[in-house]
mmCIF file of C-alpha atoms and ligand atoms in Angstrom:
data_model
loop_
_atom_site.group_PDB
_atom_site.id
_atom_site.type_symbol
_atom_site.label_atom_id
_atom_site.label_comp_id
_atom_site.label_asym_id
_atom_site.label_seq_id
_atom_site.Cartn_x
_atom_site.Cartn_y
_atom_site.Cartn_z
ATOM 1 C CA MET A 284 -1.869 -4.439 -25.004
ATOM 2 C CA GLU A 285 0.198 -1.126 -25.305
ATOM 3 C CA LEU A 286 2.947 -0.071 -22.945
ATOM 4 C CA THR A 287 3.402 3.566 -23.494
ATOM 5 C CA HIS A 288 6.492 4.368 -21.353
ATOM 6 C CA ILE A 289 8.363 3.511 -18.099
ATOM 7 C CA GLU A 290 5.983 5.075 -15.484
ATOM 8 C CA HIS A 291 8.410 4.796 -12.685
ATOM 9 C CA ILE A 292 11.164 2.677 -11.120
ATOM 10 C CA GLY A 293 10.640 1.570 -7.372
ATOM 11 C CA ILE A 294 13.397 1.544 -5.286
ATOM 12 C CA ALA A 295 13.459 -0.054 -1.766
ATOM 13 C CA VAL A 296 15.254 2.116 0.812
ATOM 14 C CA SER A 297 15.837 1.849 4.293
ATOM 15 C CA ASN A 298 15.466 5.568 5.379
ATOM 16 C CA LEU A 299 13.181 7.640 3.075
ATOM 17 C CA GLU A 300 14.928 11.016 4.301
ATOM 18 C CA ASP A 301 18.487 10.006 3.813
ATOM 19 C CA SER A 302 17.813 8.876 0.249
ATOM 20 C CA ILE A 303 15.940 11.886 -0.843
ATOM 21 C CA ARG A 304 19.032 13.855 0.210
ATOM 22 C CA PHE A 305 20.995 11.668 -2.293
ATOM 23 C CA TYR A 306 18.560 12.295 -5.140
ATOM 24 C CA GLU A 307 18.443 15.806 -4.670
ATOM 25 C CA ASP A 308 21.910 16.986 -3.513
ATOM 26 C CA VAL A 309 23.681 14.530 -5.826
ATOM 27 C CA LEU A 310 21.485 13.889 -8.788
ATOM 28 C CA GLY A 311 19.816 17.361 -8.661
ATOM 29 C CA LEU A 312 16.413 16.076 -8.815
ATOM 30 C CA LYS A 313 13.437 17.400 -6.743
ATOM 31 C CA CYS A 314 11.300 15.497 -4.557
ATOM 32 C CA TYR A 315 7.772 16.592 -5.279
ATOM 33 C CA GLY A 316 5.862 14.302 -3.153
ATOM 34 C CA ILE A 317 5.809 12.000 -0.159
ATOM 35 C CA GLU A 318 2.901 9.839 0.519
ATOM 36 C CA GLU A 319 2.015 7.126 2.864
ATOM 37 C CA VAL A 320 0.383 4.009 1.258
ATOM 38 C CA LYS A 321 -1.063 2.214 4.405
ATOM 39 C CA GLU A 322 -2.190 -0.783 2.508
ATOM 40 C CA GLN A 323 1.243 -1.590 1.204
ATOM 41 C CA LYS A 324 2.859 -0.552 4.615
ATOM 42 C CA VAL A 325 5.200 2.139 2.991
ATOM 43 C CA ARG A 326 5.886 5.690 2.630
ATOM 44 C CA THR A 327 7.000 6.790 -0.735
ATOM 45 C CA ALA A 328 8.848 9.821 -2.207
ATOM 46 C CA PHE A 329 8.501 10.676 -5.881
ATOM 47 C CA PHE A 330 10.967 12.466 -8.443
ATOM 48 C CA GLN A 331 10.261 13.240 -12.108
ATOM 49 C CA VAL A 332 12.860 12.409 -14.649
ATOM 50 C CA GLY A 333 11.615 13.363 -17.956
ATOM 51 C CA GLN A 334 8.501 11.076 -18.624
ATOM 52 C CA SER A 335 9.436 8.867 -15.855
ATOM 53 C CA LYS A 336 9.451 8.813 -12.095
ATOM 54 C CA ILE A 337 11.593 7.327 -9.430
ATOM 55 C CA GLU A 338 9.563 6.015 -6.615
ATOM 56 C CA LEU A 339 11.389 5.501 -3.155
ATOM 57 C CA LEU A 340 9.878 2.984 -0.777
ATOM 58 C CA GLU A 341 10.578 2.883 2.736
ATOM 59 C CA SER A 342 8.681 0.190 4.872
ATOM 60 C CA THR A 343 6.672 1.439 7.710
ATOM 61 C CA ASP A 344 6.241 -2.208 9.186
ATOM 62 C CA PRO A 345 9.124 -4.841 9.207
ATOM 63 C CA GLU A 346 6.240 -7.298 8.147
ATOM 64 C CA GLY A 347 5.215 -5.477 5.156
ATOM 65 C CA PRO A 348 6.478 -6.281 1.501
ATOM 66 C CA ILE A 349 9.266 -3.729 1.450
ATOM 67 C CA GLY A 350 10.146 -4.597 5.044
ATOM 68 C CA LYS A 351 10.959 -8.079 3.992
ATOM 69 C CA PHE A 352 12.441 -7.147 0.827
ATOM 70 C CA VAL A 353 15.094 -4.957 2.488
ATOM 71 C CA GLU A 354 15.704 -7.557 5.161
ATOM 72 C CA LYS A 355 16.333 -10.275 2.620
ATOM 73 C CA LYS A 356 18.160 -8.486 -0.036
ATOM 74 C CA GLY A 357 19.052 -4.881 1.380
ATOM 75 C CA GLU A 358 18.301 -1.735 -0.416
ATOM 76 C CA GLY A 359 18.036 -1.576 -4.285
ATOM 77 C CA ILE A 360 15.629 -1.709 -7.157
ATOM 78 C CA HIS A 361 12.436 -3.367 -6.214
ATOM 79 C CA HIS A 362 10.089 -3.055 -9.150
ATOM 80 C CA LEU A 363 9.721 -1.632 -12.850
ATOM 81 C CA ALA A 364 6.497 0.112 -13.662
ATOM 82 C CA PHE A 365 5.068 0.314 -17.072
ATOM 83 C CA ALA A 366 2.213 2.694 -18.199
ATOM 84 C CA VAL A 367 -0.463 0.927 -20.206
ATOM 85 C CA LYS A 368 -3.238 2.335 -22.033
ATOM 86 C CA ASN A 369 -5.901 0.077 -20.489
ATOM 87 C CA LEU A 370 -4.909 -1.709 -17.405
ATOM 88 C CA GLU A 371 -7.750 -4.006 -17.206
ATOM 89 C CA SER A 372 -7.307 -5.632 -20.590
ATOM 90 C CA ALA A 373 -3.220 -5.593 -20.257
ATOM 91 C CA LEU A 374 -3.752 -7.829 -17.024
ATOM 92 C CA LYS A 375 -6.230 -10.047 -18.672
ATOM 93 C CA GLU A 376 -3.972 -10.500 -21.921
ATOM 94 C CA THR A 377 -0.853 -11.247 -19.789
ATOM 95 C CA GLU A 378 -2.671 -13.907 -17.904
ATOM 96 C CA GLU A 379 -4.084 -15.293 -21.015
ATOM 97 C CA LYS A 380 -0.349 -15.665 -22.165
ATOM 98 C CA GLY A 381 0.130 -18.010 -19.043
ATOM 99 C CA VAL A 382 1.667 -15.353 -16.771
ATOM 100 C CA GLN A 383 1.135 -15.499 -13.062
ATOM 101 C CA LEU A 384 -0.330 -12.382 -11.737
ATOM 102 C CA ILE A 385 -0.204 -10.870 -8.401
ATOM 103 C CA ASP A 386 -3.227 -8.832 -9.023
ATOM 104 C CA HIS A 387 -5.927 -10.184 -11.140
ATOM 105 C CA THR A 388 -7.761 -6.982 -11.093
ATOM 106 C CA PRO A 389 -6.666 -3.259 -10.868
ATOM 107 C CA ARG A 390 -6.216 -1.615 -7.328
ATOM 108 C CA LYS A 391 -5.237 1.770 -6.234
ATOM 109 C CA GLY A 392 -1.841 2.495 -5.866
ATOM 110 C CA ALA A 393 0.165 5.718 -5.165
ATOM 111 C CA GLU A 394 -0.613 8.957 -6.736
ATOM 112 C CA GLY A 395 -4.194 7.775 -7.398
ATOM 113 C CA LEU A 396 -3.047 5.415 -10.269
ATOM 114 C CA ASP A 397 -4.699 2.097 -10.971
ATOM 115 C CA ILE A 398 -2.183 -0.676 -10.883
ATOM 116 C CA GLY A 399 -1.530 -4.196 -10.987
ATOM 117 C CA PHE A 400 1.465 -6.537 -10.250
ATOM 118 C CA LEU A 401 2.828 -9.432 -12.326
ATOM 119 C CA HIS A 402 4.577 -12.192 -10.461
ATOM 120 C CA PRO A 403 8.319 -12.218 -10.624
ATOM 121 C CA LYS A 404 8.292 -16.216 -11.131
ATOM 122 C CA SER A 405 6.723 -15.422 -14.730
ATOM 123 C CA THR A 406 8.924 -12.476 -15.584
ATOM 124 C CA HIS A 407 12.419 -13.664 -15.399
ATOM 125 C CA SER A 408 12.564 -12.367 -11.717
ATOM 126 C CA VAL A 409 11.703 -8.802 -12.393
ATOM 127 C CA LEU A 410 8.689 -7.660 -10.193
ATOM 128 C CA MET A 411 6.740 -5.650 -12.989
ATOM 129 C CA GLU A 412 3.833 -3.319 -12.359
ATOM 130 C CA PHE A 413 1.249 -1.923 -14.846
ATOM 131 C CA CYS A 414 -0.201 1.592 -14.325
ATOM 132 C CA GLU A 415 -3.147 3.291 -15.773
ATOM 133 C CA ASN A 416 -3.401 7.012 -15.071
ATOM 134 C CA LYS A 417 -7.420 7.579 -15.397
ATOM 135 C CA ASN A 418 -7.054 11.183 -14.305
ATOM 136 C CA LYS A 419 -5.355 12.701 -17.019
HETATM 137 ZN ZN1 ZN B 747 5.380 1.135 -8.114
#
C-alpha cells in the first residue's frame, strides 16, 4: 500500500462558526468550503494547509458519532486521514495484516472522496482514515 501524504486532520468542534473564526482570524487560514454530510450527522468546514487540510466537524445530532465524541471527550483531534493510491487494496491489505476495520469497502465521504476507516482498537487508539481522490 502507498500512503502519499496526510490528506486531512479531522477535529471535532462544538460550534463550527466559532471555530472557523479561530482558524481564520488567529491562524490566517481561509475556509474554502462548508458541507453537511447527512449520513455522518456532521457539518464540516475545510481549510487547506499546504498539501493537507484541516477538517472541522460539528455534530448535527447528539446521537451521531461526533456528537458522542464531544460529549465524552470534549472538542479535539478526532481522526487522522492519509491519502492512499488505491483505497480498496489498502483496506484489504490492512485487514490481511490483522487490523480491525470500520469500513471493509470504500464509501463516500466529504468532498466526493472515497474513504474507509480503521478501528482505533487496532491502531494504538488513533482513529485512522484512508482517502482516495478519484476526481483528480
Ligand atoms: Zn476525515
